[in-house]
Amino acid sequence: MSDDRKPTGPESEVSAPSNFIRDFIDEDIRNNKHEGRIHTRFPPEPNGYLHIGHAKSICLNFGISRDYQGKCNLRFDDTNPVREDQEYIDSIKEDIRWLGFDWEDREYYASDYFEQLYDWAVQLIEKGLAYVCELTAEQIREYRGTLTEAGRNSPFRERSMAENLDLFARMRAGEFEDGSMTLRARINMSSPNMNMRDPIMYRILRATHHRTGDKWCIYPTYDYTHGQSDSLEAITHSLCTLEFEDHRPLYEWYIQNLGIFPSRQIEFARLNLTFTVVSKRFLLRLVKEGRVRGWDDPRMPTISGIRRRGYPPAAVRAFCDRIGISKKDSTVDYALLQFHVREVLNRDANRVMAVLDPLRVVITNYPEGQVEELEAVNNPGNPDAGARLVPFSRELYIEREDFLEDPPKKFFRLAPGREVRLRYGYFITCTEVVKDEAGNVVELRCTYDPATRGGNAPDGRRVKGTLHWVSAARALPAQIRLYEHLFTKEDPYDVGEGEDYLANLNPESEQVNRQAFVEPSLQELPAGTTVQFERLGYFCVDPDSSAEQLVFNRTVTLRDTWAKIKDK
Ligand code: ATP
Ligand code: MG
């Protein structure tokens, strides 16, 4: 069952645009298999929101169809009505589009194939390859044997074809109770592959399906459905994660015995990321228990969370290309994702000014009531981004940590008697420090040099520090949500006895700052826009934001921790 090709190491994937899957495809094209046609699919189960692991699969499947002038279908593998929902279908479609991919008119549902799958099950019964079994779930498990022990044949395995046909029809007609019977493939109870030990094809389940309603009271299993769905859509290359490697012989068994189109299944390793979990089941629990704001909480590794956090889709795609495809499970450093986010935002995000921890500054020689507009460059790396006007006035806010009364040697920011530059503004000199009764600094009094407008002194005099600032008169109050990793450990599943991954939830993963001020140009930014707050990081307008209450999420800090990791 295992593939005889050597695993592709992560090192080779970084530089090589190709990968072992593309090698297989090239080989099929050379052999003129399917006349060179390439058709892939992305097959989500609509039982949760997509996460960053799915992004890897989406980029792979849609990327291959793009690069080989092929097609990629979107297919919902909706065989489990109990856990599935229209809300998930809608979110999945939105997320794939946001990532920049298009399935055109090829939106399919496994549930659309239920009638065909039923007919095929009848065919297998007629060939003596399927039977109705009345063992209970527990008995089936017991008869199945173990990895080291062969299973035993079900006492119902030798039923006549006529009896099987009759019972299966009556299962469909609703004559039997939920769970009382199954239809099973008749393969081999002593196969070393557990999946081949007479797997279940149909179960009786009275559950309303989000698409077929109450039409069916029997539902095909995922394993009975997946391969034939690929076949019906004439998928040439069915790319899936490693856990399906052991299921491949079963899919091939169904396809061979039904004599239908054989898709080539190729498995690759799942993406795992440090400091987070990528499993819908575990993510659903965080949502259900209210540990996060929802599926789209900016801390979630879901596509909708990443979007709300302000990660650009181009960064997610670059990340997926960079990690490549391999046969070996590994965990990717979260910092690599952030590295790509910074790369894209550094190029694309406009610079603005905001103060998170404000300290009042009064410019004593600046006329009271005067406001002047100073020109500020939006993106030094992109002249097309233009410039904007930032209001300057007698009272300003600067960042509290940009002032020290008693500065150490290497501190080049503001201090008593020291002159610094205000970005796009003037040189100012601190002349007085105002404190409250407890001795806290509450205000600085400074003078400005009118000749330094725009940030340079005509006499060539230099300053070492440049500070960001906002006008106290014109700045807008804003709520800033600061995000850290959702889990405190690189491996959230690394827990003590009797604990589960929730024990590693980071209680400080979200901190809300309610005292910040931002420059007035941010009033009109639509939700989802990401900007750089100069010297602080990248921040994205949250959907909760309104004209009355601006809300920003910190997308990522400016510091590049990945560079440090690479140097290690
Ligand atoms: P989960 O374990 O989170 O529930 P799943 O595999 O059940 O995920 P599906 O909706 O069945 O989710 O997945 C759709 C496609 O995405 C499948 O082809 C699956 O192999 C792939 N996929 C899911 N998780 C990952 C991952 N972490 N890395 C790469 N591909 C993934
Ligand atoms: Mg699944």
Short mmCIF file of C-alpha atoms in Angstrom, two decimals, residues 41-512:
data_model
loop_
_atom_site.label_atom_id
_atom_site.label_comp_id
_atom_site.label_asym_id
_atom_site.label_seq_id
_atom_site.Cartn_x
_atom_site.Cartn_y
_atom_site.Cartn_z
CA ARG A 41 -11.27 18.53 -7.26
CA PHE A 42 -11.41 20.01 -3.79
CA PRO A 43 -13.80 17.83 -1.73
CA PRO A 44 -14.73 19.41 1.63
CA GLU A 45 -17.20 17.89 4.01
CA PRO A 46 -19.56 20.74 4.94
CA ASN A 47 -19.26 20.06 8.66
CA GLY A 48 -17.25 23.11 9.69
CA TYR A 49 -15.35 26.12 8.40
CA LEU A 50 -12.23 25.71 6.30
CA HIS A 51 -8.86 26.13 7.97
CA ILE A 52 -5.30 26.80 6.85
CA GLY A 53 -4.79 23.08 6.21
CA HIS A 54 -7.60 23.18 3.67
CA ALA A 55 -5.89 26.18 2.08
CA LYS A 56 -2.96 23.90 1.32
CA SER A 57 -5.27 21.43 -0.41
CA ILE A 58 -7.12 24.21 -2.26
CA CYS A 59 -3.88 25.80 -3.51
CA LEU A 60 -2.65 22.39 -4.59
CA ASN A 61 -5.78 21.28 -6.46
CA PHE A 62 -6.66 24.60 -8.05
CA GLY A 63 -2.97 25.39 -8.64
CA ILE A 64 -2.46 22.19 -10.61
CA SER A 65 -5.56 22.72 -12.72
CA ARG A 66 -4.37 26.28 -13.44
CA ASP A 67 -0.82 25.27 -14.35
CA TYR A 68 -1.88 22.34 -16.57
CA GLN A 69 -4.80 24.14 -18.24
CA GLY A 70 -7.12 21.68 -16.57
CA LYS A 71 -10.20 21.98 -14.41
CA CYS A 72 -10.85 21.79 -10.69
CA ASN A 73 -14.27 20.95 -9.27
CA LEU A 74 -15.68 21.97 -5.94
CA ARG A 75 -17.43 18.95 -4.50
CA PHE A 76 -19.16 18.79 -1.17
CA ASP A 77 -18.79 15.33 0.28
CA ASP A 78 -22.07 15.58 2.15
CA THR A 79 -22.75 12.05 3.32
CA ASN A 80 -23.23 12.81 7.01
CA PRO A 81 -26.49 14.76 7.47
CA VAL A 82 -26.13 14.91 11.25
CA ARG A 83 -23.07 17.16 11.22
CA GLU A 84 -23.55 19.11 8.03
CA ASP A 85 -25.15 22.45 7.42
CA GLN A 86 -25.87 25.06 4.73
CA GLU A 87 -23.98 27.66 6.80
CA TYR A 88 -20.81 25.63 6.25
CA ILE A 89 -21.42 25.32 2.51
CA ASP A 90 -21.80 29.09 2.19
CA SER A 91 -18.68 29.80 4.21
CA ILE A 92 -16.61 27.28 2.25
CA LYS A 93 -17.58 28.91 -1.04
CA GLU A 94 -16.78 32.37 0.28
CA ASP A 95 -13.40 31.21 1.58
CA ILE A 96 -12.30 29.54 -1.67
CA ARG A 97 -13.25 32.65 -3.65
CA TRP A 98 -11.39 34.85 -1.19
CA LEU A 99 -8.29 32.71 -1.66
CA GLY A 100 -8.55 33.61 -5.33
CA PHE A 101 -9.80 30.38 -6.88
CA ASP A 102 -12.78 29.69 -9.10
CA TRP A 103 -14.65 26.44 -9.70
CA GLU A 104 -16.73 28.14 -12.41
CA ASP A 105 -19.97 26.18 -12.85
CA ARG A 106 -18.60 22.98 -11.39
CA GLU A 107 -20.21 22.94 -7.95
CA TYR A 108 -21.12 19.38 -7.12
CA TYR A 109 -22.56 17.47 -4.19
CA ALA A 110 -22.09 13.83 -3.37
CA SER A 111 -25.75 13.89 -2.33
CA ASP A 112 -26.64 14.50 -5.99
CA TYR A 113 -25.22 11.03 -6.64
CA PHE A 114 -27.28 9.20 -4.00
CA GLU A 115 -29.57 7.59 -6.59
CA GLN A 116 -26.62 6.45 -8.71
CA LEU A 117 -24.78 5.16 -5.65
CA TYR A 118 -27.88 3.20 -4.69
CA ASP A 119 -28.08 1.62 -8.14
CA TRP A 120 -24.42 0.69 -7.93
CA ALA A 121 -24.99 -0.91 -4.53
CA VAL A 122 -27.73 -3.03 -6.10
CA GLN A 123 -25.26 -4.03 -8.84
CA LEU A 124 -22.72 -5.13 -6.25
CA ILE A 125 -25.39 -7.20 -4.48
CA GLU A 126 -26.26 -8.81 -7.81
CA LYS A 127 -22.61 -9.69 -8.30
CA GLY A 128 -22.52 -11.31 -4.86
CA LEU A 129 -20.22 -8.53 -3.63
CA ALA A 130 -22.46 -6.91 -1.01
CA TYR A 131 -24.83 -8.17 1.67
CA VAL A 132 -27.25 -6.93 4.28
CA CYS A 133 -25.86 -7.49 7.77
CA GLU A 134 -27.78 -7.45 11.03
CA LEU A 135 -24.87 -7.38 13.44
CA THR A 136 -24.97 -4.44 15.84
CA ALA A 137 -22.30 -1.76 15.62
CA GLU A 138 -20.58 -3.33 18.59
CA GLN A 139 -20.68 -6.81 17.10
CA ILE A 140 -19.31 -5.52 13.81
CA ARG A 141 -16.39 -4.04 15.70
CA GLU A 142 -15.83 -7.29 17.53
CA TYR A 143 -16.01 -9.43 14.37
CA ARG A 144 -13.62 -7.12 12.63
CA GLY A 145 -10.56 -8.43 14.44
CA THR A 146 -7.48 -6.35 15.08
CA LEU A 147 -4.31 -5.40 13.28
CA THR A 148 -2.72 -8.64 14.45
CA GLU A 149 -5.80 -10.86 14.33
CA ALA A 150 -7.97 -11.75 11.36
CA GLY A 151 -11.65 -10.91 11.53
CA ARG A 152 -14.54 -13.38 11.43
CA ASN A 153 -17.24 -13.65 8.80
CA SER A 154 -20.59 -12.20 9.68
CA PRO A 155 -23.31 -14.89 10.03
CA PHE A 156 -25.27 -12.88 7.43
CA ARG A 157 -22.52 -12.99 4.83
CA GLU A 158 -23.97 -15.95 2.91
CA ARG A 159 -27.48 -14.62 2.39
CA SER A 160 -28.91 -15.21 -1.06
CA MET A 161 -28.79 -12.48 -3.62
CA ALA A 162 -32.59 -12.35 -3.71
CA GLU A 163 -32.81 -11.90 0.03
CA ASN A 164 -30.16 -9.18 -0.03
CA LEU A 165 -31.97 -7.31 -2.80
CA ASP A 166 -35.24 -7.54 -0.94
CA LEU A 167 -33.79 -6.40 2.39
CA PHE A 168 -31.83 -3.54 0.86
CA ALA A 169 -34.94 -2.26 -0.93
CA ARG A 170 -36.85 -2.45 2.34
CA MET A 171 -34.02 -0.65 4.17
CA ARG A 172 -34.50 2.19 1.73
CA ALA A 173 -38.28 2.03 2.12
CA GLY A 174 -37.93 2.65 5.83
CA GLU A 175 -39.11 -0.72 7.10
CA PHE A 176 -36.30 -1.13 9.62
CA GLU A 177 -35.12 0.80 12.60
CA ASP A 178 -32.09 3.06 12.63
CA GLY A 179 -28.94 1.08 13.21
CA SER A 180 -30.63 -2.30 12.88
CA MET A 181 -29.02 -3.22 9.55
CA THR A 182 -26.20 -2.21 7.28
CA LEU A 183 -25.19 -2.99 3.75
CA ARG A 184 -21.62 -4.27 3.66
CA ALA A 185 -19.14 -4.94 0.90
CA ARG A 186 -18.22 -8.61 0.71
CA ILE A 187 -14.45 -8.49 0.43
CA ASN A 188 -12.17 -10.28 2.87
CA MET A 189 -12.43 -10.52 6.66
CA SER A 190 -8.82 -11.55 6.98
CA SER A 191 -7.29 -8.83 4.82
CA PRO A 192 -4.27 -7.21 6.48
CA ASN A 193 -5.92 -3.90 5.54
CA MET A 194 -8.72 -3.33 8.03
CA ASN A 195 -10.57 -1.17 5.51
CA MET A 196 -11.08 -4.27 3.34
CA ARG A 197 -12.78 -6.31 6.08
CA ASP A 198 -16.30 -6.09 4.71
CA PRO A 199 -16.66 -2.32 5.19
CA ILE A 200 -20.06 -0.72 5.66
CA MET A 201 -21.57 0.83 2.54
CA TYR A 202 -24.95 1.98 3.90
CA ARG A 203 -26.44 2.66 7.29
CA ILE A 204 -30.02 3.35 8.29
CA LEU A 205 -30.31 6.86 9.65
CA ARG A 206 -33.43 8.96 9.96
CA ALA A 207 -31.89 12.37 9.71
CA THR A 208 -32.92 15.31 7.59
CA HIS A 209 -30.26 16.07 5.01
CA HIS A 210 -29.55 19.73 4.24
CA ARG A 211 -30.11 19.05 0.54
CA THR A 212 -32.13 15.87 0.12
CA GLY A 213 -34.40 16.55 3.08
CA ASP A 214 -36.21 13.39 4.22
CA LYS A 215 -35.98 11.61 0.91
CA TRP A 216 -33.53 9.07 2.27
CA CYS A 217 -33.40 7.09 5.48
CA ILE A 218 -30.29 5.22 4.40
CA TYR A 219 -27.04 7.05 3.76
CA PRO A 220 -23.90 5.86 2.00
CA THR A 221 -20.65 5.98 3.96
CA TYR A 222 -17.90 8.37 3.01
CA ASP A 223 -15.73 5.48 1.84
CA TYR A 224 -18.44 4.10 -0.41
CA THR A 225 -19.09 7.56 -1.83
CA HIS A 226 -15.79 9.28 -2.33
CA GLY A 227 -14.12 7.24 -5.04
CA GLN A 228 -17.27 6.86 -7.12
CA SER A 229 -17.93 10.60 -6.90
CA ASP A 230 -14.45 11.20 -8.33
CA SER A 231 -15.26 8.67 -11.00
CA LEU A 232 -18.59 10.27 -11.90
CA GLU A 233 -16.86 13.61 -12.35
CA ALA A 234 -14.08 11.96 -14.39
CA ILE A 235 -11.48 13.32 -12.02
CA THR A 236 -8.07 12.34 -13.38
CA HIS A 237 -6.04 13.03 -10.22
CA SER A 238 -7.68 12.69 -6.85
CA LEU A 239 -5.33 14.34 -4.35
CA CYS A 240 -5.94 13.64 -0.70
CA THR A 241 -4.16 13.52 2.62
CA LEU A 242 -2.12 10.58 3.86
CA GLU A 243 -4.77 9.08 6.10
CA PHE A 244 -6.58 7.95 2.96
CA GLU A 245 -3.65 5.89 1.69
CA ASP A 246 -5.05 2.78 3.39
CA HIS A 247 -8.46 3.48 1.89
CA ARG A 248 -7.16 3.55 -1.67
CA PRO A 249 -7.42 -0.26 -2.20
CA LEU A 250 -11.06 -0.09 -1.15
CA TYR A 251 -11.84 2.80 -3.52
CA GLU A 252 -10.14 0.83 -6.29
CA TRP A 253 -12.11 -2.28 -5.40
CA TYR A 254 -15.43 -0.44 -5.81
CA ILE A 255 -14.34 1.16 -9.06
CA GLN A 256 -13.04 -2.06 -10.58
CA ASN A 257 -16.08 -4.08 -9.63
CA LEU A 258 -18.40 -1.42 -10.98
CA GLY A 259 -16.28 -1.02 -14.10
CA ILE A 260 -16.30 2.78 -13.92
CA PHE A 261 -13.78 5.55 -14.63
CA PRO A 262 -10.60 5.09 -12.58
CA SER A 263 -9.25 8.28 -11.01
CA ARG A 264 -5.68 8.21 -9.79
CA GLN A 265 -5.48 8.86 -6.07
CA ILE A 266 -2.28 10.43 -4.77
CA GLU A 267 -1.74 11.15 -1.09
CA PHE A 268 0.22 13.98 0.48
CA ALA A 269 0.98 15.06 4.05
CA ARG A 270 -1.43 17.25 6.01
CA LEU A 271 -0.36 20.68 7.09
CA ASN A 272 0.11 21.14 10.82
CA LEU A 273 1.05 24.50 12.30
CA THR A 274 2.69 25.28 15.63
CA PHE A 275 0.66 27.00 18.37
CA THR A 276 -2.67 26.02 16.84
CA VAL A 277 -4.91 23.09 15.99
CA VAL A 278 -6.09 22.30 12.47
CA SER A 279 -8.97 19.97 12.95
CA LYS A 280 -12.56 21.02 12.42
CA ARG A 281 -13.68 18.94 15.38
CA PHE A 282 -11.35 20.72 17.80
CA LEU A 283 -12.08 24.11 16.31
CA LEU A 284 -15.83 23.49 16.55
CA ARG A 285 -15.43 22.86 20.25
CA LEU A 286 -13.68 26.22 20.76
CA VAL A 287 -16.62 27.88 19.02
CA LYS A 288 -19.32 25.90 20.83
CA GLU A 289 -17.81 26.52 24.25
CA GLY A 290 -17.42 30.24 23.55
CA ARG A 291 -13.64 30.19 23.93
CA VAL A 292 -13.37 32.44 20.89
CA ARG A 293 -15.59 35.02 19.19
CA GLY A 294 -16.71 32.48 16.60
CA TRP A 295 -15.37 30.57 13.61
CA ASP A 296 -14.01 33.84 12.26
CA ASP A 297 -12.28 34.92 15.45
CA PRO A 298 -8.99 36.53 14.37
CA ARG A 299 -7.07 34.00 16.48
CA MET A 300 -8.58 31.00 14.70
CA PRO A 301 -6.56 29.22 12.00
CA THR A 302 -9.72 29.18 9.89
CA ILE A 303 -9.68 30.96 6.55
CA SER A 304 -12.42 33.27 7.84
CA GLY A 305 -10.38 33.98 10.98
CA ILE A 306 -7.27 34.70 8.99
CA ARG A 307 -9.28 37.03 6.75
CA ARG A 308 -10.69 38.90 9.74
CA ARG A 309 -7.20 39.12 11.22
CA GLY A 310 -6.08 40.90 8.05
CA TYR A 311 -3.87 38.26 6.44
CA PRO A 312 -3.93 38.88 2.68
CA PRO A 313 -4.90 35.94 0.45
CA ALA A 314 -1.67 36.40 -1.52
CA ALA A 315 0.27 35.70 1.68
CA VAL A 316 -1.65 32.48 2.30
CA ARG A 317 -0.98 31.36 -1.27
CA ALA A 318 2.72 32.22 -1.01
CA PHE A 319 2.89 30.30 2.26
CA CYS A 320 1.26 27.24 0.68
CA ASP A 321 3.68 27.35 -2.25
CA ARG A 322 6.59 27.73 0.09
CA ILE A 323 5.78 24.77 2.34
CA GLY A 324 5.34 22.58 -0.70
CA ILE A 325 3.98 19.08 -0.84
CA SER A 326 5.50 16.06 0.78
CA LYS A 327 4.80 12.49 1.81
CA LYS A 328 6.01 13.01 5.34
CA ASP A 329 3.98 14.55 8.15
CA SER A 330 5.54 17.61 9.66
CA THR A 331 4.63 20.72 11.58
CA VAL A 332 5.29 24.08 10.03
CA ASP A 333 6.36 27.02 12.17
CA TYR A 334 3.58 29.60 12.53
CA ALA A 335 6.27 32.26 12.11
CA LEU A 336 6.63 31.22 8.47
CA LEU A 337 3.01 32.15 7.81
CA GLN A 338 3.58 35.50 9.52
CA PHE A 339 6.70 36.02 7.45
CA HIS A 340 4.63 35.82 4.27
CA VAL A 341 1.97 38.09 5.75
CA ARG A 342 4.61 40.72 6.46
CA GLU A 343 6.10 40.36 2.99
CA VAL A 344 2.81 41.10 1.28
CA LEU A 345 1.70 43.81 3.69
CA ASN A 346 5.07 45.54 3.60
CA ARG A 347 4.56 45.87 -0.12
CA ASP A 348 0.84 46.67 -0.18
CA ALA A 349 -0.31 48.25 3.09
CA ASN A 350 -0.50 52.01 3.48
CA ARG A 351 1.33 53.59 6.40
CA VAL A 352 -0.64 55.62 8.90
CA MET A 353 -0.10 56.87 12.44
CA ALA A 354 -1.74 55.65 15.62
CA VAL A 355 -0.81 55.84 19.28
CA LEU A 356 -1.64 52.85 21.44
CA ASP A 357 -0.53 54.18 24.82
CA PRO A 358 -0.98 57.94 24.62
CA LEU A 359 1.08 60.56 26.45
CA ARG A 360 -0.06 64.15 26.01
CA VAL A 361 2.42 66.65 24.53
CA VAL A 362 1.76 70.39 24.51
CA ILE A 363 3.78 72.47 22.04
CA THR A 364 4.02 75.66 24.04
CA ASN A 365 5.15 77.92 21.19
CA TYR A 366 2.51 76.66 18.71
CA PRO A 367 -0.51 78.95 18.31
CA GLU A 368 -3.56 77.85 20.24
CA GLY A 369 -6.47 76.74 18.05
CA GLN A 370 -4.31 76.40 14.93
CA VAL A 371 -4.40 73.23 12.87
CA GLU A 372 -2.18 72.69 9.85
CA GLU A 373 -2.22 69.83 7.42
CA LEU A 374 1.09 68.08 6.82
CA GLU A 375 1.72 65.87 3.85
CA ALA A 376 2.43 62.23 4.69
CA VAL A 377 3.54 59.55 2.23
CA ASN A 378 1.20 56.54 2.11
CA ASN A 379 3.70 53.90 1.06
CA PRO A 380 7.37 54.74 0.60
CA GLY A 381 7.79 51.60 -1.54
CA ASN A 382 4.96 52.50 -3.89
CA PRO A 383 4.73 56.05 -5.30
CA ASP A 384 1.34 55.20 -6.83
CA ALA A 385 -0.13 54.96 -3.33
CA GLY A 386 0.16 58.76 -3.13
CA ALA A 387 0.05 60.95 -0.05
CA ARG A 388 -2.46 62.24 2.47
CA LEU A 389 -2.73 65.16 4.86
CA VAL A 390 -2.27 64.68 8.59
CA PRO A 391 -3.41 67.42 10.98
CA PHE A 392 -0.86 68.93 13.36
CA SER A 393 -1.92 71.02 16.34
CA ARG A 394 -0.72 72.42 19.65
CA GLU A 395 -1.68 69.32 21.60
CA LEU A 396 -0.53 65.91 20.44
CA TYR A 397 -0.23 62.37 21.67
CA ILE A 398 2.94 60.37 21.43
CA GLU A 399 3.59 56.81 22.57
CA ARG A 400 4.29 56.71 26.29
CA GLU A 401 7.26 54.42 25.81
CA ASP A 402 8.87 56.98 23.49
CA PHE A 403 9.68 59.18 26.47
CA LEU A 404 12.02 58.46 29.38
CA GLU A 405 12.81 60.96 32.07
CA ASP A 406 16.12 59.36 32.78
CA PRO A 407 17.15 57.63 29.53
CA PRO A 408 19.88 55.00 29.30
CA LYS A 409 22.67 55.55 26.81
CA LYS A 410 21.18 53.87 23.74
CA PHE A 411 17.75 55.48 24.10
CA PHE A 412 17.40 57.95 21.22
CA ARG A 413 13.81 58.97 21.71
CA LEU A 414 12.39 61.85 23.74
CA ALA A 415 13.87 62.90 27.11
CA PRO A 416 14.10 66.18 29.04
CA GLY A 417 16.09 68.71 27.02
CA ARG A 418 16.32 66.32 24.05
CA GLU A 419 15.28 67.18 20.48
CA VAL A 420 13.56 64.57 18.25
CA ARG A 421 11.67 64.60 14.95
CA LEU A 422 7.94 64.09 14.70
CA ARG A 423 7.31 62.03 11.59
CA TYR A 424 6.26 64.28 8.63
CA GLY A 425 6.20 67.16 11.14
CA TYR A 426 8.69 69.22 13.06
CA PHE A 427 11.61 68.88 15.43
CA ILE A 428 10.44 69.28 19.01
CA THR A 429 12.43 69.70 22.22
CA CYS A 430 11.14 68.63 25.61
CA THR A 431 11.27 71.54 28.06
CA GLU A 432 9.15 70.35 30.97
CA VAL A 433 7.73 67.17 32.46
CA VAL A 434 4.34 67.38 34.20
CA LYS A 435 3.51 64.76 36.83
CA ASP A 436 0.51 63.84 38.91
CA GLU A 437 0.56 63.54 42.69
CA ALA A 438 1.72 59.93 42.48
CA GLY A 439 4.70 60.99 40.42
CA ASN A 440 3.45 59.60 37.08
CA VAL A 441 4.30 61.57 33.97
CA VAL A 442 1.00 62.91 32.62
CA GLU A 443 2.12 65.52 30.12
CA LEU A 444 5.18 66.84 28.36
CA ARG A 445 5.73 70.46 27.44
CA CYS A 446 7.79 70.95 24.34
CA THR A 447 8.78 73.66 21.90
CA TYR A 448 8.91 73.18 18.15
CA ASP A 449 11.19 74.68 15.53
CA PRO A 450 8.98 76.11 12.73
CA ALA A 451 11.93 75.94 10.32
CA THR A 452 11.94 72.12 10.45
CA ARG A 453 8.53 71.61 8.81
CA GLY A 454 8.52 68.30 6.91
CA GLY A 455 11.24 66.87 9.13
CA ASN A 456 14.55 68.51 8.19
CA ALA A 457 16.49 71.38 9.71
CA PRO A 458 17.76 73.98 7.21
CA ASP A 459 20.95 74.36 9.26
CA GLY A 460 21.70 70.67 8.79
CA ARG A 461 21.34 69.84 12.48
CA ARG A 462 20.43 66.22 13.10
CA VAL A 463 18.29 64.30 15.56
CA LYS A 464 18.52 60.62 16.34
CA GLY A 465 14.89 59.75 16.99
CA THR A 466 11.73 59.98 14.87
CA LEU A 467 8.44 59.50 16.67
CA HIS A 468 4.92 58.81 15.47
CA TRP A 469 2.16 60.97 16.87
CA VAL A 470 -1.43 62.12 16.40
CA SER A 471 -3.15 65.46 16.91
CA ALA A 472 -5.11 65.41 20.18
CA ALA A 473 -7.73 67.72 18.68
CA ARG A 474 -8.31 65.64 15.57
CA ALA A 475 -7.37 62.05 16.43
CA LEU A 476 -10.10 59.41 16.63
CA PRO A 477 -10.43 57.12 19.61
CA ALA A 478 -10.16 53.46 18.61
CA GLN A 479 -10.42 50.05 20.14
CA ILE A 480 -7.45 47.90 19.26
CA ARG A 481 -7.54 44.14 19.68
CA LEU A 482 -4.09 42.73 20.18
CA TYR A 483 -3.66 39.09 19.30
CA GLU A 484 -1.18 36.47 20.35
CA HIS A 485 -1.11 32.73 19.70
CA LEU A 486 -4.27 30.89 20.66
CA PHE A 487 -2.24 28.27 22.53
CA THR A 488 0.72 28.69 24.82
CA LYS A 489 2.53 25.61 23.55
CA GLU A 490 3.99 24.89 20.15
CA ASP A 491 2.17 21.58 20.32
CA PRO A 492 -1.25 22.24 21.88
CA TYR A 493 -1.79 18.50 22.30
CA ASP A 494 1.17 18.25 24.65
CA VAL A 495 -0.78 18.01 27.91
CA GLY A 496 -0.54 16.47 31.34
CA GLU A 497 -2.54 13.47 32.49
CA GLY A 498 -6.28 14.01 32.55
CA GLU A 499 -5.97 17.27 30.61
CA ASP A 500 -6.87 18.06 27.03
CA TYR A 501 -5.75 20.73 24.59
CA LEU A 502 -7.92 23.36 26.28
CA ALA A 503 -5.41 23.30 29.13
CA ASN A 504 -2.99 24.98 26.73
CA LEU A 505 -5.33 27.76 25.64
CA ASN A 506 -3.57 31.08 25.99
CA PRO A 507 -5.63 33.23 28.41
CA GLU A 508 -3.94 36.32 27.01
CA SER A 509 -4.42 35.56 23.34
CA GLU A 510 -6.68 38.60 23.01
CA GLN A 511 -6.08 41.88 24.81
CA VAL A 512 -8.33 44.82 24.15
#
